[in-house]
mmCIF file of C-alpha atoms in Angstrom:
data_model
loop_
_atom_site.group_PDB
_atom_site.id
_atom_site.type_symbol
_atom_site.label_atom_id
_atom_site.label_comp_id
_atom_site.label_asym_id
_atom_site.label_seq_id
_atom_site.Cartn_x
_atom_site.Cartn_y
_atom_site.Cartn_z
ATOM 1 C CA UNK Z 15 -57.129 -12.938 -11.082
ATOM 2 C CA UNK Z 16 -57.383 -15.339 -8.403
ATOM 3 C CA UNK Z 17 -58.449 -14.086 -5.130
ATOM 4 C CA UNK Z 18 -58.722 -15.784 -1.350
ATOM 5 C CA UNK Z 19 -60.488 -15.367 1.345
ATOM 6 C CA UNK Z 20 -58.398 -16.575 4.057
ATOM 7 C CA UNK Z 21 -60.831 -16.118 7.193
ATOM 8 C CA UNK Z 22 -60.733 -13.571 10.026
ATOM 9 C CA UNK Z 23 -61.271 -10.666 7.610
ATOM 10 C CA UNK Z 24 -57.785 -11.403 5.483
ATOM 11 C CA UNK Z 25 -58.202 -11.609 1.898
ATOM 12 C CA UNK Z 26 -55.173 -12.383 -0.870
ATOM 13 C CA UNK Z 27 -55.128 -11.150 -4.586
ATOM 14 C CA UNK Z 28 -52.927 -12.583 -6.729
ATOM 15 C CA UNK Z 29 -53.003 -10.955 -10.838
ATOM 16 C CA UNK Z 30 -50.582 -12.952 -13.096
ATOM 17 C CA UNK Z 31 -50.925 -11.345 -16.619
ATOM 18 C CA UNK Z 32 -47.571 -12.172 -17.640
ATOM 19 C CA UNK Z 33 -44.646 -9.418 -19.240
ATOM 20 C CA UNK Z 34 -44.144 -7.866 -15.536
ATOM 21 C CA UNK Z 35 -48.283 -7.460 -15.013
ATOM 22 C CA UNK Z 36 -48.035 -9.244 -11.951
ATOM 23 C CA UNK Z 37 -49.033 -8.552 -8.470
ATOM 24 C CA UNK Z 38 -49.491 -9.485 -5.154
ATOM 25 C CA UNK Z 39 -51.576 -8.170 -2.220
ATOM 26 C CA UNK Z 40 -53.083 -9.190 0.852
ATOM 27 C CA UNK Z 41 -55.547 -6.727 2.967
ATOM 28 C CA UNK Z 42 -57.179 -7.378 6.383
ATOM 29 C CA UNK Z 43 -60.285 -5.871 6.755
ATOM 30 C CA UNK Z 44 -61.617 -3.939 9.963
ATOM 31 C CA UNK Z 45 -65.020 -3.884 11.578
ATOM 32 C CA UNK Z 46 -63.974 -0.560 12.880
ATOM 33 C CA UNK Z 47 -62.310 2.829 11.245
ATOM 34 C CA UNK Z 48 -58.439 2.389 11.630
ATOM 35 C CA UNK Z 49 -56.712 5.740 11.457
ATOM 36 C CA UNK Z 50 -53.606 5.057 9.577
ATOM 37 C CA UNK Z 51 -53.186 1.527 7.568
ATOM 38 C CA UNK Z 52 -50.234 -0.471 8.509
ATOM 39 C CA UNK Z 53 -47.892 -1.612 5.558
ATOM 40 C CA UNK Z 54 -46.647 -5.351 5.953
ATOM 41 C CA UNK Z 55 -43.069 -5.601 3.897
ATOM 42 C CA UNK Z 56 -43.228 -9.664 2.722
ATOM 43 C CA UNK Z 57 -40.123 -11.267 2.060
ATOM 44 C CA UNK Z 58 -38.627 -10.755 -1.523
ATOM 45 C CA UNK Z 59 -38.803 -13.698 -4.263
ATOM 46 C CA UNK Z 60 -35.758 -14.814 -5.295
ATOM 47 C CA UNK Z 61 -36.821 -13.545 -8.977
ATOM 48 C CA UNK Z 62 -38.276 -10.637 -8.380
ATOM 49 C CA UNK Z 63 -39.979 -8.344 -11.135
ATOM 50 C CA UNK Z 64 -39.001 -5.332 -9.950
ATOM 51 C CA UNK Z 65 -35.585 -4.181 -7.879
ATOM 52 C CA UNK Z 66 -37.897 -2.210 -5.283
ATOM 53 C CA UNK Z 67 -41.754 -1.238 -5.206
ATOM 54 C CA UNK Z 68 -42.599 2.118 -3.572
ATOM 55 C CA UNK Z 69 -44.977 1.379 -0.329
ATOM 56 C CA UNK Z 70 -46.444 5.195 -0.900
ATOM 57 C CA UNK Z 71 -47.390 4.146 -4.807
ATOM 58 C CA UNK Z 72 -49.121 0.987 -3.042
ATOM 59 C CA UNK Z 73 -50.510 3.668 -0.449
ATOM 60 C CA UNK Z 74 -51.864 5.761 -3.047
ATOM 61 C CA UNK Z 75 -52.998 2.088 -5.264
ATOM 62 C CA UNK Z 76 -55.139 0.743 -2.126
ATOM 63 C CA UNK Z 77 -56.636 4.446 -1.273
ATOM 64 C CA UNK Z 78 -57.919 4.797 -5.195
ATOM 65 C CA UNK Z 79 -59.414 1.319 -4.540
ATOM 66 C CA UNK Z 80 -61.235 2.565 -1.595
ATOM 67 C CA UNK Z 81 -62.078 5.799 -2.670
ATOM 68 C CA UNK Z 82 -63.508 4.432 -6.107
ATOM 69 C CA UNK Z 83 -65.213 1.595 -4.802
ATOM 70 C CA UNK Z 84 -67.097 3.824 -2.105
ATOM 71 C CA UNK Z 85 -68.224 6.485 -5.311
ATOM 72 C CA UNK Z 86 -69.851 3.197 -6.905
ATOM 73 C CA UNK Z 87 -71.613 1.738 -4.374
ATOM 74 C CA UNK Z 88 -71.340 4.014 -0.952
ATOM 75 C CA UNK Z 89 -69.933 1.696 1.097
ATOM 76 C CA UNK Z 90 -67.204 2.190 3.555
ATOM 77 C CA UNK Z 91 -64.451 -1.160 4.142
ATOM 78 C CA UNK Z 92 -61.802 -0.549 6.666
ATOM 79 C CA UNK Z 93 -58.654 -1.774 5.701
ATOM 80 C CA UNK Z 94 -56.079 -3.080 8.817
ATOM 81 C CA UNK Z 95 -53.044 -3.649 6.953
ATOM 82 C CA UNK Z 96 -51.675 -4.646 3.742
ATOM 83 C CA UNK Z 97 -49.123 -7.106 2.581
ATOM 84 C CA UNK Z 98 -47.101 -6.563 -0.330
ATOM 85 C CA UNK Z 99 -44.095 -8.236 -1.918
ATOM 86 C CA UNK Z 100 -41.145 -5.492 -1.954
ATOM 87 C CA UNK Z 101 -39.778 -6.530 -5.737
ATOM 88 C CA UNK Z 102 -43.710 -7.483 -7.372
ATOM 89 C CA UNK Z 103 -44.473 -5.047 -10.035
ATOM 90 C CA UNK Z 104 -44.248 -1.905 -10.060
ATOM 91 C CA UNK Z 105 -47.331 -1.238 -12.301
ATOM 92 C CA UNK Z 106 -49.410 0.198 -9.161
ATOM 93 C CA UNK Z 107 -53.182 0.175 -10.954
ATOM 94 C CA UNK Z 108 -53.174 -3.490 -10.433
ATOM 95 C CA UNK Z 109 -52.910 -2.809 -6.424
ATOM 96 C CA UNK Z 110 -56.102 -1.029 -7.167
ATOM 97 C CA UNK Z 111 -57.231 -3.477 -9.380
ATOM 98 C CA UNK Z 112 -56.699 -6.124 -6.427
ATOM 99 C CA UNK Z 113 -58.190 -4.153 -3.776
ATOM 100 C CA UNK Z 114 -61.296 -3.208 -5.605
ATOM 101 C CA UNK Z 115 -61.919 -6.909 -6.492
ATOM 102 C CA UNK Z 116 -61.867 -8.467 -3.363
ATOM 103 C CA UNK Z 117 -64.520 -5.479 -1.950
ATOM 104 C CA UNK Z 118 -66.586 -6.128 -4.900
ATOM 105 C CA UNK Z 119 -66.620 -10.141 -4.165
ATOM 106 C CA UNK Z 120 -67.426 -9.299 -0.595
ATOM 107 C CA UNK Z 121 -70.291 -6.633 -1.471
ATOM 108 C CA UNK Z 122 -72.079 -8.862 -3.600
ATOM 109 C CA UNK Z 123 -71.506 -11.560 -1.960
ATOM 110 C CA UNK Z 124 -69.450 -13.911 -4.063
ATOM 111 C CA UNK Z 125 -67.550 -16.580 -4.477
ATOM 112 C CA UNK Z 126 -63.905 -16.650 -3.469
ATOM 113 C CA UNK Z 127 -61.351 -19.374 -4.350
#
């Protein structure tokens, strides 16, 4: 999985297993509670591995990822919004895969590429 840190609190996951295991997200992180995320539709790729992903499957991905990642460690990450690519996969764990990486990396303090 390659992930990004792309400064001012934005952060881009990108998991390429192959066979339609592939995802893309981008988060922006808050220094303050936000009440309701906001949901950035990207443009579409021209080959697309999926007709249509559903933003409340990606909703649901991204608040596992926050939710599991607080009962491991007890911290609390704000997200702003998230970025998503309307025809990526529609296998949503790996939204929560992506999410929970890049707080992990920031938590203990690691390297991003």
């Amino acid at each position: 999985m390659r992930i990004y840190n792309n400064g001012d609190n934005i952060y881009t996951g990108a998991l390429q297993c192959g066979g339609g295991f592939d995802a893309y997200l981008q988060i922006e992180l808050s220094d303050i509670e936000v009440k309701s995320i906001q949901f950035i539709k990207l443009k579409a790729m021209n080959v697309g591995l999926s007709s249509a992903v559903s933003v409340d499957k990606i909703k649901e991905s991204v608040e596992l990822a926050l939710q599991s990642f607080f009962n491991k460690t007890g911290e609390i990450y704000f997200i702003k919004t998230v970025s998503y690519i309307p025809n990526d996969s529609t296998h949503y764990h790996l939204y929560s895969r992506i999410v929970y990486e890049i707080l992990n990396r920031i938590y203990t303090n690691s390297k991003f590429n």
